Coordinates of C-alpha atoms and ligand atoms in Angstrom, one line a residue:
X28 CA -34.4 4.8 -19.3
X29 CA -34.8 2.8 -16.4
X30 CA -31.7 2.7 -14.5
X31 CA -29.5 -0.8 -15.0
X32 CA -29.0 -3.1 -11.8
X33 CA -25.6 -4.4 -12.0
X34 CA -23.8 -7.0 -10.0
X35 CA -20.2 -7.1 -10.4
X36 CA -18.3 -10.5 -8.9
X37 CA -14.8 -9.1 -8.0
X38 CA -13.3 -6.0 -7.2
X39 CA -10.1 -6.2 -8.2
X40 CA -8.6 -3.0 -10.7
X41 CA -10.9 -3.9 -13.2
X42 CA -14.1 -4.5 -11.5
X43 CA -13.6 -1.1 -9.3
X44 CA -12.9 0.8 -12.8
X45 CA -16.1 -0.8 -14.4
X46 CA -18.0 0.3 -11.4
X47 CA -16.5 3.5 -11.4
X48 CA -17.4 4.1 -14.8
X49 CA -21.0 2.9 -15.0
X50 CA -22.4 6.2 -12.7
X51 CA -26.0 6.2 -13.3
X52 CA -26.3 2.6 -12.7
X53 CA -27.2 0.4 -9.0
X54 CA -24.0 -1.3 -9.1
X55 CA -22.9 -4.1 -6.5
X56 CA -19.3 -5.3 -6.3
X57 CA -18.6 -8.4 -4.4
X58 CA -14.9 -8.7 -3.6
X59 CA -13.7 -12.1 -1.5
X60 CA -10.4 -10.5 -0.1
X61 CA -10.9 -7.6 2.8
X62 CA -10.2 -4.3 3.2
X63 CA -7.0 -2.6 1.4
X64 CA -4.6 -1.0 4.1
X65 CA -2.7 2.1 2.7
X66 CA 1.2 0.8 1.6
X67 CA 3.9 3.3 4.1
X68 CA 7.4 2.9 3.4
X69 CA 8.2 0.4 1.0
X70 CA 6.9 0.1 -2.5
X71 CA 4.1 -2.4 -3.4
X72 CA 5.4 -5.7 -4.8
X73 CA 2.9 -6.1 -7.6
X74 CA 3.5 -2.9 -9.9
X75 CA 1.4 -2.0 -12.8
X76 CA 3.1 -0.2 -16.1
X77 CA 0.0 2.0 -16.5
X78 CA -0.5 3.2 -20.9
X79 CA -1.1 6.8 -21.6
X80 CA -4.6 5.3 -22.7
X81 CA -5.3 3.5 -19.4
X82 CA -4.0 6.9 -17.6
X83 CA -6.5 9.3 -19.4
X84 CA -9.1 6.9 -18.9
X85 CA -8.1 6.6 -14.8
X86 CA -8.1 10.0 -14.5
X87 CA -11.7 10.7 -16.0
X88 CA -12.3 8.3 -13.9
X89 CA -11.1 10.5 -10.8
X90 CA -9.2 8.0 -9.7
X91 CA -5.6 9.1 -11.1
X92 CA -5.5 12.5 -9.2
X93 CA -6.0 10.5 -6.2
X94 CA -2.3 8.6 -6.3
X95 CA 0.8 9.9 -4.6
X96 CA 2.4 11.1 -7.6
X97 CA 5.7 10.7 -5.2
X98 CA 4.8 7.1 -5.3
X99 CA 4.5 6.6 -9.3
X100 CA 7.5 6.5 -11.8
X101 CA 7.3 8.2 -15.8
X102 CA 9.1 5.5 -18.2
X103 CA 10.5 8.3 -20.7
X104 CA 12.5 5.5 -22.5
X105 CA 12.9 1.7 -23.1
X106 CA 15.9 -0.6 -24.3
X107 CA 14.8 -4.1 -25.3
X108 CA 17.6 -6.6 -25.9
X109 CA 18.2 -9.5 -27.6
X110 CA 21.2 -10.4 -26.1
X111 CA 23.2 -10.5 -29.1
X112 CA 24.3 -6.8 -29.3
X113 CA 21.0 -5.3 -30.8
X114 CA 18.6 -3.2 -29.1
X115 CA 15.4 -1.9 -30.0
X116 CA 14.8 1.6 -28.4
X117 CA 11.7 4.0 -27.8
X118 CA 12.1 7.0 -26.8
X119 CA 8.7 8.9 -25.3
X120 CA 7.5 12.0 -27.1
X121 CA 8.8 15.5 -25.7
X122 CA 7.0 15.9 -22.3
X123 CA 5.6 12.3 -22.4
X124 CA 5.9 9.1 -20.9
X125 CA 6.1 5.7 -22.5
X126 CA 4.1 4.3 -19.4
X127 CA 3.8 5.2 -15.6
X128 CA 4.8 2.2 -13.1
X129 CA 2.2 2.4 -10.5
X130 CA 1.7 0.4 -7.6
X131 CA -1.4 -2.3 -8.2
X132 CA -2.5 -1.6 -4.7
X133 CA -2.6 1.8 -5.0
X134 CA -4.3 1.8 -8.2
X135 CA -6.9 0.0 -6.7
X136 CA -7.2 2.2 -3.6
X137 CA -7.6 5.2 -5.4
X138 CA -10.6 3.3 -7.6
X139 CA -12.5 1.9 -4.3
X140 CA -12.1 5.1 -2.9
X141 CA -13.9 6.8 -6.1
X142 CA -16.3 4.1 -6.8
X143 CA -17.3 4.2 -3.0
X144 CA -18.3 8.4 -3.5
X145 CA -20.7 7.3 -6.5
X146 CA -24.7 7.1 -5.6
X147 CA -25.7 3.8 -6.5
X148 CA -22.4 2.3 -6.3
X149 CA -22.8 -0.8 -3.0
X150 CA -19.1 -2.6 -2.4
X151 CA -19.7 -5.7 -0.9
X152 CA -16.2 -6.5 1.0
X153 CA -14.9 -9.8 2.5
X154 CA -17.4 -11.3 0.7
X155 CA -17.2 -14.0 -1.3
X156 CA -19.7 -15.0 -4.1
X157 CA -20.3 -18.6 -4.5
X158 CA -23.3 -19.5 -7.3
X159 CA -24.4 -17.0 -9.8
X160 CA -27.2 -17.6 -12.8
X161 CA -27.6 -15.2 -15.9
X162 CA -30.2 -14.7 -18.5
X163 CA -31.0 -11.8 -20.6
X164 CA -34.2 -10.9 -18.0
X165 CA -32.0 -11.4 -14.6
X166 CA -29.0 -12.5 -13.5
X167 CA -27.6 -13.2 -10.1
X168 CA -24.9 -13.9 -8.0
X169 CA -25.5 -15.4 -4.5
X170 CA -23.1 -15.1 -1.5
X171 CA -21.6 -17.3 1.0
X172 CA -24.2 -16.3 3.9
X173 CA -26.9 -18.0 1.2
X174 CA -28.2 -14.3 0.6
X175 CA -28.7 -13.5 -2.9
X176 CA -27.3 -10.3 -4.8
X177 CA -29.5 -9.6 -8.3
X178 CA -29.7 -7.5 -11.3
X179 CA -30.2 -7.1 -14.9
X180 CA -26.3 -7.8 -16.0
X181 CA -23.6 -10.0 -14.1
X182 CA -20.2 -8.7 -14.6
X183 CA -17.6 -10.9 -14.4
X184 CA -14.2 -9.0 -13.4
X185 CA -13.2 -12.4 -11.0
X186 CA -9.6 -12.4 -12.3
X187 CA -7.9 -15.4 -14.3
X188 CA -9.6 -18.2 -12.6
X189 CA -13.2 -16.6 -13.1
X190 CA -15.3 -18.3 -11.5
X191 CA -18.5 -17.0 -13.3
X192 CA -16.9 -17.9 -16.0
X193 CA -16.8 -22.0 -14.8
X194 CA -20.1 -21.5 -13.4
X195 CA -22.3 -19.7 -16.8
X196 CA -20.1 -22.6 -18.6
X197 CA -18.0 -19.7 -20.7
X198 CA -15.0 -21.8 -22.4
X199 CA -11.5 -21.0 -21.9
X200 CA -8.6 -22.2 -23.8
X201 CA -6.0 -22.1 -21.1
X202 CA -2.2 -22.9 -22.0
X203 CA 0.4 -22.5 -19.0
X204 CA 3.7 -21.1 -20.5
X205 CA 6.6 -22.8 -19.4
X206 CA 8.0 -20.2 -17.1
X207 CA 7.0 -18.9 -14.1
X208 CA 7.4 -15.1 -13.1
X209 CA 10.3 -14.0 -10.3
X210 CA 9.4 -10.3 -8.9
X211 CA 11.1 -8.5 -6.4
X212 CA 11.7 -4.6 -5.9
X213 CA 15.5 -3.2 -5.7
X214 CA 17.1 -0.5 -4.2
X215 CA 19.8 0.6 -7.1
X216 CA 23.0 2.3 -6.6
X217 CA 22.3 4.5 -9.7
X218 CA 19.0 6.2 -10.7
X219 CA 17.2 4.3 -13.2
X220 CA 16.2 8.2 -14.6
X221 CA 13.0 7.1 -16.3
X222 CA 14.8 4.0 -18.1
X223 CA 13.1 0.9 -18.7
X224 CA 15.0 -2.4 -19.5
X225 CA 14.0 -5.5 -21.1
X226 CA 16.2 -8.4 -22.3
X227 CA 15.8 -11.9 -23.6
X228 CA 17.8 -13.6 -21.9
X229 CA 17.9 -17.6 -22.5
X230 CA 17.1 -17.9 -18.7
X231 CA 14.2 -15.6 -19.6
X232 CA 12.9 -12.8 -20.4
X233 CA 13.7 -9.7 -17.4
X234 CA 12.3 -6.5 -17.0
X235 CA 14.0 -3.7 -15.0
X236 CA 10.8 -1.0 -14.7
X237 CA 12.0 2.5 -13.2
X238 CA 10.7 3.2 -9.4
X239 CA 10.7 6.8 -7.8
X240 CA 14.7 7.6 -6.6
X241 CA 17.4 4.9 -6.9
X242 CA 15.0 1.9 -6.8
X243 CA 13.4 -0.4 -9.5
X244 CA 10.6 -3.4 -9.7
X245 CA 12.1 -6.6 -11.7
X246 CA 10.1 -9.2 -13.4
X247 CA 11.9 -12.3 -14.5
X248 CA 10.0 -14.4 -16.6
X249 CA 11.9 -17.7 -16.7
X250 CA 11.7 -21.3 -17.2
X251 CA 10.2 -22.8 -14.0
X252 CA 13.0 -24.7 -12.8
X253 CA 15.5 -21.6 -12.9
X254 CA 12.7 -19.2 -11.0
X255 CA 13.1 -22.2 -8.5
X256 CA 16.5 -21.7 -8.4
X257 CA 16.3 -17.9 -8.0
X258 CA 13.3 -17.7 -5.4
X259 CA 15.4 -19.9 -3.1
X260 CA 18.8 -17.6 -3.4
X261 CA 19.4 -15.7 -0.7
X262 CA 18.8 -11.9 -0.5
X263 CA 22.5 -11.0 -1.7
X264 CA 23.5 -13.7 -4.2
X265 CA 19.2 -12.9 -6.1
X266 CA 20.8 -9.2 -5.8
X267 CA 24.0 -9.9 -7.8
X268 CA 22.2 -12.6 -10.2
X269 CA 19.8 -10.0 -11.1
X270 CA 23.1 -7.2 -10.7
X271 CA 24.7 -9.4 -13.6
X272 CA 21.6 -10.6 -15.8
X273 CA 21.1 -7.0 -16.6
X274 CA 24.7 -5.7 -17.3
X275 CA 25.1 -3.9 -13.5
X276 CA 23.7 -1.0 -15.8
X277 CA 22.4 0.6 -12.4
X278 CA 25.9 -0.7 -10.2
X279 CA 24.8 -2.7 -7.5
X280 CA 21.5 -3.7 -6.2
X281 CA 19.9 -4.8 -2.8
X282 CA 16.7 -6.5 -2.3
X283 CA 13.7 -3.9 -1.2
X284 CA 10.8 -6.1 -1.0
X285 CA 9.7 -10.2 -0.5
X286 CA 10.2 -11.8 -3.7
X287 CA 6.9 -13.2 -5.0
X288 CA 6.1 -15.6 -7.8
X289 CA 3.4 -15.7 -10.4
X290 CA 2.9 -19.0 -12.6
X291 CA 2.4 -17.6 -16.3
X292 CA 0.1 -18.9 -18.2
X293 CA -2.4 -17.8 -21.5
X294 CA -6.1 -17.7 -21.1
X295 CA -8.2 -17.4 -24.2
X296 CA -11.9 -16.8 -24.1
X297 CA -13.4 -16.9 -27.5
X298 CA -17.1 -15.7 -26.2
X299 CA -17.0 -14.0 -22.7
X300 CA -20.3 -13.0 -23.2
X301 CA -23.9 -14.9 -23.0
X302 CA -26.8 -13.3 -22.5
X303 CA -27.2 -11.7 -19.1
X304 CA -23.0 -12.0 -18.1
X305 CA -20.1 -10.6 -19.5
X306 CA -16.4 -10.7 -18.5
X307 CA -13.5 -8.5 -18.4
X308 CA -9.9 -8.1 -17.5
X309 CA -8.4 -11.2 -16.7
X310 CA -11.6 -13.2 -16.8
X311 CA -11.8 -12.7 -20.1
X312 CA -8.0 -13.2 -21.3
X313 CA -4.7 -13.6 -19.4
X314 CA -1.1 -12.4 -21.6
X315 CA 2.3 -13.2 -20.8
X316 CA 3.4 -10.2 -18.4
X317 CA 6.1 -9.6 -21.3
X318 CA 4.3 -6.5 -22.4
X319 CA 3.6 -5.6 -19.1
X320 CA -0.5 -5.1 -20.9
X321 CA -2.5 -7.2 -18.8
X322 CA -4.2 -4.7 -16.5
X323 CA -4.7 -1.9 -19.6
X324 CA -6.7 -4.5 -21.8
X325 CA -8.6 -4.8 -18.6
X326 CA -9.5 -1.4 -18.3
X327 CA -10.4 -0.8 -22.1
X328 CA -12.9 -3.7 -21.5
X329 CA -14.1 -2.0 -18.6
X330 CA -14.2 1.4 -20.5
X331 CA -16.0 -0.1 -23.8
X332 CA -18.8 -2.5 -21.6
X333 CA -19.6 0.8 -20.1
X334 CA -20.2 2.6 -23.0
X335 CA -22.3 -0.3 -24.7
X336 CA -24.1 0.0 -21.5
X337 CA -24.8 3.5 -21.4
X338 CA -25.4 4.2 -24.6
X339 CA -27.4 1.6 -25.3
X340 CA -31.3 2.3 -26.8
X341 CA -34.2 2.3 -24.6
X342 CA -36.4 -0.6 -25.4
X343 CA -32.9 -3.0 -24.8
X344 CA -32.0 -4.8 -21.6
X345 CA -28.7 -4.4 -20.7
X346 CA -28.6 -8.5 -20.9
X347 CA -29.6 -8.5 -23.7
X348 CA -27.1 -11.1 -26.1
X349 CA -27.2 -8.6 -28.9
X350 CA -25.6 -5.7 -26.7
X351 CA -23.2 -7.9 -25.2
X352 CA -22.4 -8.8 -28.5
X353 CA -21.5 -5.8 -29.6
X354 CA -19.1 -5.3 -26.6
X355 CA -17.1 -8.8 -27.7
X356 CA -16.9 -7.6 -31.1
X357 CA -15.2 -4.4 -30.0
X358 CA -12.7 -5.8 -27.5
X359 CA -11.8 -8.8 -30.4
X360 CA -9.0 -7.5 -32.7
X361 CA -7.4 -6.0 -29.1
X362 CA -7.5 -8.8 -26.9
X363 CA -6.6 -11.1 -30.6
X364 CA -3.6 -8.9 -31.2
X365 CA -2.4 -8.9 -27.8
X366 CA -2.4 -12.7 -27.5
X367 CA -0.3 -12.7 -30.7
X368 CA 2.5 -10.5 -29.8
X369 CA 3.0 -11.9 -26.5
X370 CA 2.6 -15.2 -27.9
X371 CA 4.5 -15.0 -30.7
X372 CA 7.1 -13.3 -29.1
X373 CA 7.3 -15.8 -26.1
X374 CA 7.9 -18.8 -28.8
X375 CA 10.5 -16.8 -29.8
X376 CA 12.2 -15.5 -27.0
X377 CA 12.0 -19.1 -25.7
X378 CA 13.7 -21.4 -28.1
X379 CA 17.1 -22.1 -26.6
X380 CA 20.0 -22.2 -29.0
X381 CA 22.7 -20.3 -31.0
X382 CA 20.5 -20.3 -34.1
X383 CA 17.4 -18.8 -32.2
X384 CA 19.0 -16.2 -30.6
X385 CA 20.8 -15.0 -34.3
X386 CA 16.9 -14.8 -35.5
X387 CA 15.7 -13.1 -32.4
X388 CA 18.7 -10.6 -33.3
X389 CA 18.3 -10.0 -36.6
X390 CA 14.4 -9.5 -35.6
X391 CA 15.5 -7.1 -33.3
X392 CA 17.5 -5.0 -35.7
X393 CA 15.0 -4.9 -38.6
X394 CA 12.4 -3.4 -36.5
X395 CA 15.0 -0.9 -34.8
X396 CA 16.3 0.1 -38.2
X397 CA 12.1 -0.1 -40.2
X398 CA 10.0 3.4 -38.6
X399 CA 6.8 2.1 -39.4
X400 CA 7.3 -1.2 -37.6
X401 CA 8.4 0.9 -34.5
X402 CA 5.8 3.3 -34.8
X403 CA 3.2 0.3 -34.4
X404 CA 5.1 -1.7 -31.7
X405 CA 5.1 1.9 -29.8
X406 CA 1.4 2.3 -31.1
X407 CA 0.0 -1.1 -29.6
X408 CA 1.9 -0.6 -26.3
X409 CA 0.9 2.3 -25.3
X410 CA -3.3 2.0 -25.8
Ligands
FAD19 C1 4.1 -11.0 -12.8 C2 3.0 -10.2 -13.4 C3 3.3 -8.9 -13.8 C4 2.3 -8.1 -14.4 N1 2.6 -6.8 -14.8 C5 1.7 -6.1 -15.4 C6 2.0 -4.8 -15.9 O1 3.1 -4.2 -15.8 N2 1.0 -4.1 -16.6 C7 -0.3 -4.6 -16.8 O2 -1.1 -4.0 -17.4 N3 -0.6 -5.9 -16.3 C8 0.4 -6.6 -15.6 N4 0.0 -7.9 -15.2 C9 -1.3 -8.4 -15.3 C10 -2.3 -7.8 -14.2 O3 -1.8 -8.3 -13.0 C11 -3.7 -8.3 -14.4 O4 -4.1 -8.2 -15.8 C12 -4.7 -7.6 -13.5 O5 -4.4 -7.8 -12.2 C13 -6.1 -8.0 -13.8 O6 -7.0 -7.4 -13.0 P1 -8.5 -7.9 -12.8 O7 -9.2 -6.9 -11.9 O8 -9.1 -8.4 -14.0 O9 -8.2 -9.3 -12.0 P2 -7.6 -9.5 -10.5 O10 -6.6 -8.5 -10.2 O11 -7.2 -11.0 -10.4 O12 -8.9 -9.3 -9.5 C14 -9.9 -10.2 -9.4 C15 -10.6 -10.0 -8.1 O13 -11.8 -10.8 -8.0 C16 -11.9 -11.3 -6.7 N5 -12.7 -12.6 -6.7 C17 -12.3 -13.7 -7.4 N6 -13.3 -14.7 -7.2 C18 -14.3 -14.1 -6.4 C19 -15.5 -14.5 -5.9 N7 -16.0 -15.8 -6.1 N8 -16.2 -13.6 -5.1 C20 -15.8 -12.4 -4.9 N9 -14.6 -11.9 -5.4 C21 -13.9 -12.7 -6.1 C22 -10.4 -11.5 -6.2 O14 -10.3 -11.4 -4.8 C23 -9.8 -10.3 -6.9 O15 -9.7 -9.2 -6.1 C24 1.0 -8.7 -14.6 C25 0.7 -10.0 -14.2 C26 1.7 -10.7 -13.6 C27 1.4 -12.2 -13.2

């Protein structure tokens, strides 16, 4: 089989991981930002809570064995709260981990660095692409100097503002949640042991994910106008806010890090395929960070493209509609369900009120208290 010419517009986690798993291919990856320098010292402000799934898959990958294991934190249990008294709690399996919180630089270090070993694989850096044209006999992507990259497939891994997307005409039902996140990295006075935290909060919903030592990464999803508020709070009042919104179950905190925020917002791509292009990770579908699942659903479409690909029969293109069809259909009742959950659970989680928060409870406790329903919320987190 001839070998596939692939150009892949962003090399972000996703697009590195698609490249890395494609070997066999003549892969090009055009990535706008410049070269990653190596984090010293203090931790990385984005972090990623990497799934047992996406962590097999990194390290077939090679790129796992390449992190600073120092550098990357086991959850080996969760507490979600409702704020009312209940708590939903998983507990990882002997040995196991819930999830590892991984640094999103790092992550994608360690994939350039393995993508960049493969024959065939080209990383076009600094560079951005700024036209591109797809059709199941050629596709292309041309670059700011006017020189133009092609192949048989265009990949679209150009994050949640995709411009391939816009420009193949792809629709995208886009929904911005009212909240925007608040993320910041704490030194803690306790260790954090492995313990994740979640609560639902009616200022929002905050996540307290375990760093290496006394230190954790916080994500405070909350309505605009209070992540206002707490972005403009200086470094000791944003510890003690955050100190008291979770309990002081660690004592006190002290800011580590900037503090950075992320507008949230819901992308929905019914089709992110047409013949010649396809899209994945957040080009194809951006969640609420709630369930902390936005890279992994990445890197299963990055996983599941590449098997299409390479396991495809010899007589079909890799542009071919039908073949990118068949990578849609797979990634559908995922990406679906995902949306759901976080969706459902961000309606929710955000209705104000004494009445909401005595549902959200008694939610809470029927799923702590029903195995089954446990065993599936444990099962769909940690794919
Ligand atoms: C606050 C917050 C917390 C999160 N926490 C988690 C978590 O714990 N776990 C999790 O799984 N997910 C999490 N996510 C989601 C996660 O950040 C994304 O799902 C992930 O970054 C998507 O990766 P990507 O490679 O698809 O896109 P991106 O990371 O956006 O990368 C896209 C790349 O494309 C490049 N690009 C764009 N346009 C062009 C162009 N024209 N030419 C060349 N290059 C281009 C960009 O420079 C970029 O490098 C979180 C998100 C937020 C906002």
């Amino acid at each position: 089989m001839k070998r596939a010419r692939i150009v892949v517009a962003g090399g972000g986690p996703v697009g590195l991981a698609f490249a890395c798993a494609s070997a066999g291919s003549e892969i090009t990856v055009i990535e706008a930002s410049p070269a990653r320098r190596a984090m010293e010292g203090g931790f990385d402000l984005r972090v990623f809570a990497v799934s047992p799934g996406s962590r097999a898959f990194l390290r077939e990958l090679g790129a796992w064995d390449l992190l600073d294991a120092k550098r990357i934190a086991a959850v080996k249990r969760m507490e979600v709260s409702g704020g009312g008294g209940s708590d939903l709690r998983f507990a990882a399996p002997a040995g196991g981990a819930l999830a590892w919180i991984v640094e999103a630089g790092a992550i994608a270090a360690a994939l350039e660095a393995r993508a960049s070993r493969i024959p065939g694989v080209t990383i076009l850096r600094d560079t951005a692409a700024t036209a591109f044209g797809a059709s199941a006999s050629g596709s292309w992507a041309e670059l700011a100097s006017g020189k133009r990259v092609e192949g048989d497939l265009l990949v679209g891994a150009d994050g949640p503002d995709s411009p391939v997307r816009a420009a193949i005409g792809l629709a995208a039902e886009e929904r911005p949640y009212s909240e925007t996140a608040v993320v910041a990295n704490f030194e803690t006075q306790r260790d954090p042991q492995g313990l994740a935290r979640q609560w639902f909060r009616e200022d929002g919903v905050l996540a307290w994910l375990p760093l290496p030592g006394r230190r954790i990464s916080i994500v405070w999803s909350a309505p605009t106008a209070i992540a206002d508020e707490l972005s403009a709070l200086d470094p000791e009042r944003l510890a003690e806010r955050v100190r008291d919104a979770g309990g002081a179950a660690l004592g006190d905190l002290r800011l580590d890090s900037g503090v950075a925020r992320f507008p949230l917002r819901s992308i929905r791509v019914p089709r992110p395929v047409a013949p010649g292009v396809a899209l994945i990770g957040d080009a194809a579908h951006a969640v609420h960070p709630l369930a902390g699942q936005g890279v992994n659903l990445g890197f299963q479409d990055a996983r599941r493209l590449a098997e299409i690909l390479g396991s495809r029969p010899p007589l079909e293109r890799p542009g071919d509609f039908a073949l990118l069809r068949r990578y849609a259909r797979s990634r559908r009742e995922d990406v679906g369900g995902m949306h759901q959950v976080t969706d459902g659970l961000d309606r929710l989680f955000s209705r104000p009120g004494p009445r909401a928060a005595a549902i959200r409870n008694a939610g809470l406790r029927v799923v702590d208290r029903t195995p089954w329903v446990k065993r599936f919320l444990a099962s769909r987190a940690v794919r």
